Amino acid sequence: QSALTQPPSASGSPGQSVTISCTGTSSDVGNYNYVSWYQQHPGKAPKLMISEVSKRPSGVPDRFSGSKSGNTASLTVSGLQAEDEADYYCSSYAGSNNYVFGSGTKVTVL
Amino acid sequence: QLQLQESGPGLVRPSETLTLTCTVSGGSISSNRYYWGWIRQPPGKGLEWIGSIYYNGNTYYTPSLKSRVAISVDTSKNQFSVNLNSVTAADTALYYCVRRPGTLYHYIDVWGKGTTVTVSS
């Protein structure tokens, strides 16, 4: 199985929105509503931001939202803030208790 | 609050076996809800799923590593471990131990801080 495809970088000014795509196949993203998104600041462990395509865990700001269409999932960060600058990774269930991650997207707040 | 802490050698020789242990605190590893797993991140690269173990000992491995990896659990010590044999430089990475909340949940809700492993002679 191959890594999910994400754009290497994305950017936006404070207050703007940025959307990150995550493209897989009909064997992972397209077959299950089990896409999750993780935020990773430098030197830190990843943090869950979105589960099951669009569910926000407790404590995650509602500026973060997720969606999916076909084999592509998306994470949107609205009202960008300086602390949103980080790497973001998507992940999808791929069957048989196996998972695949995206290649990662570096979000820069201009 | 549940915490995970990885431990193990920071340097492993090529062709040898990498062994890492994750100590679980603030909760029982024997709970019949959770899966315990390992994820790695090569320097400057993305995340890679390694595999997981259920409380009953059932194990699940990513296909690309299945022939070299084994995950086990020691309930008496509230720990789980990963063994990766025949390592090469490509196995150099930051290794995270993680928790998946249950059979119906396909995400990671708890991460360790990670431990760096370098494969070099």
PDB file of C-alpha atoms in Angstrom:
ATOM      1  CA  GLN A   1       0.000   0.000   0.000  1.00  0.00           C
ATOM      2  CA  SER A   2       1.248   3.483  -0.835  1.00  0.00           C
ATOM      3  CA  ALA A   3       1.220   6.607   1.270  1.00  0.00           C
ATOM      4  CA  LEU A   4      -1.722   8.919   0.807  1.00  0.00           C
ATOM      5  CA  THR A   5      -0.915  11.977  -1.298  1.00  0.00           C
ATOM      6  CA  GLN A   6      -0.853  15.396   0.323  1.00  0.00           C
ATOM      7  CA  PRO A   7       0.519  18.691  -1.004  1.00  0.00           C
ATOM      8  CA  PRO A   8       3.934  19.395   0.528  1.00  0.00           C
ATOM      9  CA  SER A   9       2.959  22.851   1.660  1.00  0.00           C
ATOM     10  CA  ALA A  10       0.065  25.247   2.148  1.00  0.00           C
ATOM     11  CA  SER A  11      -0.080  28.758   3.502  1.00  0.00           C
ATOM     12  CA  GLY A  12      -2.390  31.567   4.436  1.00  0.00           C
ATOM     13  CA  SER A  13      -2.471  34.859   6.285  1.00  0.00           C
ATOM     14  CA  PRO A  14      -3.913  35.129   9.784  1.00  0.00           C
ATOM     15  CA  GLY A  15      -7.685  34.988   9.644  1.00  0.00           C
ATOM     16  CA  GLN A  16      -7.756  33.288   6.257  1.00  0.00           C
ATOM     17  CA  SER A  17      -8.613  29.678   5.510  1.00  0.00           C
ATOM     18  CA  VAL A  18      -6.422  26.902   4.199  1.00  0.00           C
ATOM     19  CA  THR A  19      -7.536  23.530   2.875  1.00  0.00           C
ATOM     20  CA  ILE A  20      -5.305  20.463   2.687  1.00  0.00           C
ATOM     21  CA  SER A  21      -6.188  17.539   0.446  1.00  0.00           C
ATOM     22  CA  CYS A  22      -5.426  13.878   1.070  1.00  0.00           C
ATOM     23  CA  THR A  23      -5.815  11.535  -1.878  1.00  0.00           C
ATOM     24  CA  GLY A  24      -5.898   7.791  -1.545  1.00  0.00           C
ATOM     25  CA  THR A  25      -7.540   4.936  -3.395  1.00  0.00           C
ATOM     26  CA  SER A  26     -10.723   2.905  -3.377  1.00  0.00           C
ATOM     27  CA  SER A  27      -8.966   0.531  -0.965  1.00  0.00           C
ATOM     28  CA  ASP A  28      -8.497   3.091   1.775  1.00  0.00           C
ATOM     29  CA  VAL A  29      -9.932   6.632   1.735  1.00  0.00           C
ATOM     30  CA  GLY A  30     -12.623   5.752  -0.778  1.00  0.00           C
ATOM     31  CA  ASN A  31     -13.704   2.594   1.025  1.00  0.00           C
ATOM     32  CA  TYR A  32     -13.958   3.706   4.636  1.00  0.00           C
ATOM     33  CA  ASN A  33     -15.185   6.740   6.547  1.00  0.00           C
ATOM     34  CA  TYR A  34     -12.197   6.382   8.819  1.00  0.00           C
ATOM     35  CA  VAL A  35      -9.970   9.278   7.818  1.00  0.00           C
ATOM     36  CA  SER A  36      -8.207  11.091  10.630  1.00  0.00           C
ATOM     37  CA  TRP A  37      -5.992  14.158  10.724  1.00  0.00           C
ATOM     38  CA  TYR A  38      -3.045  14.894  12.991  1.00  0.00           C
ATOM     39  CA  GLN A  39      -1.195  18.110  13.769  1.00  0.00           C
ATOM     40  CA  GLN A  40       2.517  17.927  14.549  1.00  0.00           C
ATOM     41  CA  HIS A  41       4.558  20.834  15.837  1.00  0.00           C
ATOM     42  CA  PRO A  42       8.364  20.596  15.554  1.00  0.00           C
ATOM     43  CA  GLY A  43       9.840  18.197  18.075  1.00  0.00           C
ATOM     44  CA  LYS A  44       6.419  17.134  19.327  1.00  0.00           C
ATOM     45  CA  ALA A  45       4.286  14.048  18.951  1.00  0.00           C
ATOM     46  CA  PRO A  46       1.318  14.286  16.589  1.00  0.00           C
ATOM     47  CA  LYS A  47      -2.034  15.363  18.006  1.00  0.00           C
ATOM     48  CA  LEU A  48      -5.419  14.129  16.805  1.00  0.00           C
ATOM     49  CA  MET A  49      -7.435  16.951  15.238  1.00  0.00           C
ATOM     50  CA  ILE A  50     -10.137  15.114  13.271  1.00  0.00           C
ATOM     51  CA  SER A  51     -11.378  11.530  13.414  1.00  0.00           C
ATOM     52  CA  GLU A  52     -13.803   9.597  11.227  1.00  0.00           C
ATOM     53  CA  VAL A  53     -13.615  12.183   8.425  1.00  0.00           C
ATOM     54  CA  SER A  54     -15.218  15.078  10.276  1.00  0.00           C
ATOM     55  CA  LYS A  55     -15.431  14.477  14.028  1.00  0.00           C
ATOM     56  CA  ARG A  56     -13.598  16.918  16.266  1.00  0.00           C
ATOM     57  CA  PRO A  57     -12.240  15.555  19.557  1.00  0.00           C
ATOM     58  CA  SER A  58     -12.934  17.507  22.688  1.00  0.00           C
ATOM     59  CA  GLY A  59     -10.654  20.513  22.951  1.00  0.00           C
ATOM     60  CA  VAL A  60      -9.998  20.936  19.231  1.00  0.00           C
ATOM     61  CA  PRO A  61     -11.173  24.362  18.026  1.00  0.00           C
ATOM     62  CA  ASP A  62     -14.118  24.394  15.645  1.00  0.00           C
ATOM     63  CA  ARG A  63     -11.882  26.224  13.189  1.00  0.00           C
ATOM     64  CA  PHE A  64     -10.759  22.750  12.150  1.00  0.00           C
ATOM     65  CA  SER A  65     -13.117  20.784   9.927  1.00  0.00           C
ATOM     66  CA  GLY A  66     -12.881  17.699   7.756  1.00  0.00           C
ATOM     67  CA  SER A  67     -14.699  16.277   4.768  1.00  0.00           C
ATOM     68  CA  LYS A  68     -14.412  13.560   2.148  1.00  0.00           C
ATOM     69  CA  SER A  69     -15.453  13.028  -1.439  1.00  0.00           C
ATOM     70  CA  GLY A  70     -14.607   9.802  -3.211  1.00  0.00           C
ATOM     71  CA  ASN A  71     -10.952   8.960  -2.739  1.00  0.00           C
ATOM     72  CA  THR A  72     -10.021  12.413  -1.448  1.00  0.00           C
ATOM     73  CA  ALA A  73     -10.358  13.763   2.064  1.00  0.00           C
ATOM     74  CA  SER A  74      -9.785  17.368   3.083  1.00  0.00           C
ATOM     75  CA  LEU A  75      -8.906  19.319   6.200  1.00  0.00           C
ATOM     76  CA  THR A  76      -9.875  22.975   6.375  1.00  0.00           C
ATOM     77  CA  VAL A  77      -8.467  25.378   8.920  1.00  0.00           C
ATOM     78  CA  SER A  78     -10.545  28.532   9.085  1.00  0.00           C
ATOM     79  CA  GLY A  79      -9.503  31.766  10.771  1.00  0.00           C
ATOM     80  CA  LEU A  80      -5.823  30.815  10.678  1.00  0.00           C
ATOM     81  CA  GLN A  81      -3.846  31.598  13.793  1.00  0.00           C
ATOM     82  CA  ALA A  82      -0.108  31.618  14.367  1.00  0.00           C
ATOM     83  CA  GLU A  83      -0.301  28.457  16.466  1.00  0.00           C
ATOM     84  CA  ASP A  84      -1.795  26.561  13.525  1.00  0.00           C
ATOM     85  CA  GLU A  85       1.596  26.612  11.823  1.00  0.00           C
ATOM     86  CA  ALA A  86       2.611  22.940  11.876  1.00  0.00           C
ATOM     87  CA  ASP A  87       2.812  19.776   9.836  1.00  0.00           C
ATOM     88  CA  TYR A  88      -0.473  18.003   9.164  1.00  0.00           C
ATOM     89  CA  TYR A  89      -0.877  14.324   8.359  1.00  0.00           C
ATOM     90  CA  CYS A  90      -3.930  12.436   7.205  1.00  0.00           C
ATOM     91  CA  SER A  91      -4.463   8.769   7.899  1.00  0.00           C
ATOM     92  CA  SER A  92      -6.935   6.223   6.600  1.00  0.00           C
ATOM     93  CA  TYR A  93      -8.014   2.774   7.624  1.00  0.00           C
ATOM     94  CA  ALA A  94      -6.948   0.322   4.932  1.00  0.00           C
ATOM     95  CA  GLY A  95      -8.632  -2.836   6.185  1.00  0.00           C
ATOM     96  CA  SER A  96      -7.413  -5.741   8.358  1.00  0.00           C
ATOM     97  CA  ASN A  97      -6.438  -3.424  11.210  1.00  0.00           C
ATOM     98  CA  ASN A  98      -3.947  -1.708   8.947  1.00  0.00           C
ATOM     99  CA  TYR A  99      -3.503   2.002   8.360  1.00  0.00           C
ATOM    100  CA  VAL A 100      -1.830   4.286   5.862  1.00  0.00           C
ATOM    101  CA  PHE A 101      -0.620   7.823   6.448  1.00  0.00           C
ATOM    102  CA  GLY A 102      -0.311  10.785   4.141  1.00  0.00           C
ATOM    103  CA  SER A 103       2.981  12.302   3.099  1.00  0.00           C
ATOM    104  CA  GLY A 104       2.392  15.368   5.245  1.00  0.00           C
ATOM    105  CA  THR A 105       1.677  19.035   4.576  1.00  0.00           C
ATOM    106  CA  LYS A 106       3.552  21.928   6.124  1.00  0.00           C
ATOM    107  CA  VAL A 107       1.180  24.783   6.880  1.00  0.00           C
ATOM    108  CA  THR A 108       2.743  28.222   7.091  1.00  0.00           C
ATOM    109  CA  VAL A 109       0.960  31.220   8.552  1.00  0.00           C
ATOM    110  CA  LEU A 110       2.228  34.205   6.607  1.00  0.00           C
TER     111      LEU A 110
ATOM    112  CA  GLN B   1      -4.458  10.533  32.484  1.00  0.00           C
ATOM    113  CA  LEU B   2      -2.981   7.769  30.366  1.00  0.00           C
ATOM    114  CA  GLN B   3       0.655   8.214  29.428  1.00  0.00           C
ATOM    115  CA  LEU B   4       2.952   6.193  27.182  1.00  0.00           C
ATOM    116  CA  GLN B   5       6.739   6.156  27.446  1.00  0.00           C
ATOM    117  CA  GLU B   6       9.057   4.527  24.951  1.00  0.00           C
ATOM    118  CA  SER B   7      12.429   3.098  25.933  1.00  0.00           C
ATOM    119  CA  GLY B   8      15.217   1.237  24.230  1.00  0.00           C
ATOM    120  CA  PRO B   9      18.666   1.568  22.683  1.00  0.00           C
ATOM    121  CA  GLY B  10      19.279   4.636  20.604  1.00  0.00           C
ATOM    122  CA  LEU B  11      21.785   2.851  18.383  1.00  0.00           C
ATOM    123  CA  VAL B  12      21.396  -0.500  16.668  1.00  0.00           C
ATOM    124  CA  ARG B  13      23.900  -2.199  14.358  1.00  0.00           C
ATOM    125  CA  PRO B  14      22.833  -3.151  10.833  1.00  0.00           C
ATOM    126  CA  SER B  15      21.395  -6.691  10.522  1.00  0.00           C
ATOM    127  CA  GLU B  16      20.647  -6.821  14.263  1.00  0.00           C
ATOM    128  CA  THR B  17      17.272  -6.685  16.011  1.00  0.00           C
ATOM    129  CA  LEU B  18      15.722  -3.475  17.250  1.00  0.00           C
ATOM    130  CA  THR B  19      13.728  -3.848  20.465  1.00  0.00           C
ATOM    131  CA  LEU B  20      11.665  -1.056  21.972  1.00  0.00           C
ATOM    132  CA  THR B  21       9.375  -1.110  24.986  1.00  0.00           C
ATOM    133  CA  CYS B  22       6.430   1.114  25.804  1.00  0.00           C
ATOM    134  CA  THR B  23       5.414   1.543  29.437  1.00  0.00           C
ATOM    135  CA  VAL B  24       1.779   2.424  30.034  1.00  0.00           C
ATOM    136  CA  SER B  25       0.925   4.519  33.085  1.00  0.00           C
ATOM    137  CA  GLY B  26      -2.399   5.855  34.293  1.00  0.00           C
ATOM    138  CA  GLY B  27      -4.331   2.892  32.911  1.00  0.00           C
ATOM    139  CA  SER B  28      -4.261  -0.860  32.407  1.00  0.00           C
ATOM    140  CA  ILE B  29      -2.891  -2.411  29.263  1.00  0.00           C
ATOM    141  CA  SER B  30      -5.188  -5.384  29.929  1.00  0.00           C
ATOM    142  CA  SER B  31      -8.349  -3.397  29.217  1.00  0.00           C
ATOM    143  CA  ASN B  32     -10.462  -5.212  26.641  1.00  0.00           C
ATOM    144  CA  ARG B  33     -11.078  -2.014  24.752  1.00  0.00           C
ATOM    145  CA  TYR B  34      -7.780  -0.808  23.454  1.00  0.00           C
ATOM    146  CA  TYR B  35      -5.236  -1.608  20.776  1.00  0.00           C
ATOM    147  CA  TRP B  36      -1.601  -0.753  21.425  1.00  0.00           C
ATOM    148  CA  GLY B  37       0.624   0.072  18.507  1.00  0.00           C
ATOM    149  CA  TRP B  38       3.812   1.469  17.012  1.00  0.00           C
ATOM    150  CA  ILE B  39       4.333   4.206  14.438  1.00  0.00           C
ATOM    151  CA  ARG B  40       7.643   5.502  13.140  1.00  0.00           C
ATOM    152  CA  GLN B  41       8.869   8.664  11.465  1.00  0.00           C
ATOM    153  CA  PRO B  42      12.171   8.692   9.550  1.00  0.00           C
ATOM    154  CA  PRO B  43      14.140  11.938   9.871  1.00  0.00           C
ATOM    155  CA  GLY B  44      12.434  14.702   7.931  1.00  0.00           C
ATOM    156  CA  LYS B  45       9.791  12.340   6.604  1.00  0.00           C
ATOM    157  CA  GLY B  46       6.227  11.318   7.237  1.00  0.00           C
ATOM    158  CA  LEU B  47       4.579   8.825   9.551  1.00  0.00           C
ATOM    159  CA  GLU B  48       4.533   5.083   8.923  1.00  0.00           C
ATOM    160  CA  TRP B  49       2.229   2.598  10.627  1.00  0.00           C
ATOM    161  CA  ILE B  50       4.113  -0.444  11.957  1.00  0.00           C
ATOM    162  CA  GLY B  51       1.442  -2.516  13.667  1.00  0.00           C
ATOM    163  CA  SER B  52      -0.640  -3.110  16.748  1.00  0.00           C
ATOM    164  CA  ILE B  53      -1.645  -5.659  19.373  1.00  0.00           C
ATOM    165  CA  TYR B  54      -5.002  -6.219  21.001  1.00  0.00           C
ATOM    166  CA  TYR B  55      -5.376  -7.042  24.685  1.00  0.00           C
ATOM    167  CA  ASN B  56      -5.967 -10.711  23.781  1.00  0.00           C
ATOM    168  CA  GLY B  57      -2.620 -10.941  22.026  1.00  0.00           C
ATOM    169  CA  ASN B  58      -3.861 -10.700  18.457  1.00  0.00           C
ATOM    170  CA  THR B  59      -1.343  -8.829  16.335  1.00  0.00           C
ATOM    171  CA  TYR B  60      -1.665  -6.868  13.115  1.00  0.00           C
ATOM    172  CA  TYR B  61       1.267  -5.678  11.023  1.00  0.00           C
ATOM    173  CA  THR B  62       1.682  -3.420   8.042  1.00  0.00           C
ATOM    174  CA  PRO B  63       2.381  -5.587   4.963  1.00  0.00           C
ATOM    175  CA  SER B  64       5.752  -4.029   4.145  1.00  0.00           C
ATOM    176  CA  LEU B  65       7.193  -4.922   7.566  1.00  0.00           C
ATOM    177  CA  LYS B  66       5.245  -8.076   8.360  1.00  0.00           C
ATOM    178  CA  SER B  67       8.166 -10.440   7.714  1.00  0.00           C
ATOM    179  CA  ARG B  68      10.477  -8.596  10.136  1.00  0.00           C
ATOM    180  CA  VAL B  69       8.296  -7.284  12.955  1.00  0.00           C
ATOM    181  CA  ALA B  70       6.732  -8.699  16.089  1.00  0.00           C
ATOM    182  CA  ILE B  71       4.731  -6.893  18.766  1.00  0.00           C
ATOM    183  CA  SER B  72       4.156  -8.424  22.192  1.00  0.00           C
ATOM    184  CA  VAL B  73       2.566  -7.440  25.476  1.00  0.00           C
ATOM    185  CA  ASP B  74       3.627  -8.003  29.082  1.00  0.00           C
ATOM    186  CA  THR B  75       0.557  -7.413  31.220  1.00  0.00           C
ATOM    187  CA  SER B  76       2.481  -7.975  34.475  1.00  0.00           C
ATOM    188  CA  LYS B  77       4.626  -4.949  33.705  1.00  0.00           C
ATOM    189  CA  ASN B  78       1.920  -2.960  31.876  1.00  0.00           C
ATOM    190  CA  GLN B  79       4.218  -2.806  28.869  1.00  0.00           C
ATOM    191  CA  PHE B  80       4.205  -3.708  25.220  1.00  0.00           C
ATOM    192  CA  SER B  81       7.177  -4.105  22.902  1.00  0.00           C
ATOM    193  CA  VAL B  82       8.191  -4.160  19.283  1.00  0.00           C
ATOM    194  CA  ASN B  83      10.954  -6.239  17.747  1.00  0.00           C
ATOM    195  CA  LEU B  84      12.202  -5.437  14.261  1.00  0.00           C
ATOM    196  CA  ASN B  85      14.854  -7.772  12.914  1.00  0.00           C
ATOM    197  CA  SER B  86      17.450  -7.459  10.152  1.00  0.00           C
ATOM    198  CA  VAL B  87      17.507  -3.701  10.462  1.00  0.00           C
ATOM    199  CA  THR B  88      19.114  -1.414   7.905  1.00  0.00           C
ATOM    200  CA  ALA B  89      19.723   2.319   7.721  1.00  0.00           C
ATOM    201  CA  ALA B  90      16.189   2.657   6.341  1.00  0.00           C
ATOM    202  CA  ASP B  91      14.882   1.708   9.798  1.00  0.00           C
ATOM    203  CA  THR B  92      16.459   4.804  11.343  1.00  0.00           C
ATOM    204  CA  ALA B  93      13.524   6.772  12.704  1.00  0.00           C
ATOM    205  CA  LEU B  94      11.676   8.291  15.622  1.00  0.00           C
ATOM    206  CA  TYR B  95       9.504   5.511  17.013  1.00  0.00           C
ATOM    207  CA  TYR B  96       6.212   6.298  18.740  1.00  0.00           C
ATOM    208  CA  CYS B  97       4.099   3.955  20.830  1.00  0.00           C
ATOM    209  CA  VAL B  98       0.412   4.728  20.579  1.00  0.00           C
ATOM    210  CA  ARG B  99      -3.086   3.750  21.658  1.00  0.00           C
ATOM    211  CA  ARG B 100      -6.089   3.128  19.430  1.00  0.00           C
ATOM    212  CA  PRO B 101      -9.331   3.493  21.416  1.00  0.00           C
ATOM    213  CA  GLY B 102     -11.084   0.315  20.294  1.00  0.00           C
ATOM    214  CA  THR B 103     -12.357  -1.985  17.594  1.00  0.00           C
ATOM    215  CA  LEU B 104     -14.766   0.553  16.142  1.00  0.00           C
ATOM    216  CA  TYR B 105     -12.327   3.430  16.333  1.00  0.00           C
ATOM    217  CA  HIS B 106      -9.693   3.866  13.657  1.00  0.00           C
ATOM    218  CA  TYR B 107      -7.542   6.677  14.947  1.00  0.00           C
ATOM    219  CA  ILE B 108      -4.816   7.287  17.522  1.00  0.00           C
ATOM    220  CA  ASP B 109      -5.851   9.170  20.621  1.00  0.00           C
ATOM    221  CA  VAL B 110      -2.735   8.818  22.782  1.00  0.00           C
ATOM    222  CA  TRP B 111       0.886   9.109  21.664  1.00  0.00           C
ATOM    223  CA  GLY B 112       4.156   8.630  23.488  1.00  0.00           C
ATOM    224  CA  LYS B 113       6.809  11.302  23.108  1.00  0.00           C
ATOM    225  CA  GLY B 114       8.842   9.085  20.815  1.00  0.00           C
ATOM    226  CA  THR B 115      12.308   7.599  20.949  1.00  0.00           C
ATOM    227  CA  THR B 116      14.992   7.970  18.297  1.00  0.00           C
ATOM    228  CA  VAL B 117      16.656   4.882  16.894  1.00  0.00           C
ATOM    229  CA  THR B 118      19.691   5.112  14.634  1.00  0.00           C
ATOM    230  CA  VAL B 119      20.874   2.106  12.652  1.00  0.00           C
ATOM    231  CA  SER B 120      24.595   2.412  12.089  1.00  0.00           C
ATOM    232  CA  SER B 121      27.780   0.440  12.470  1.00  0.00           C
TER     233      SER B 121
END
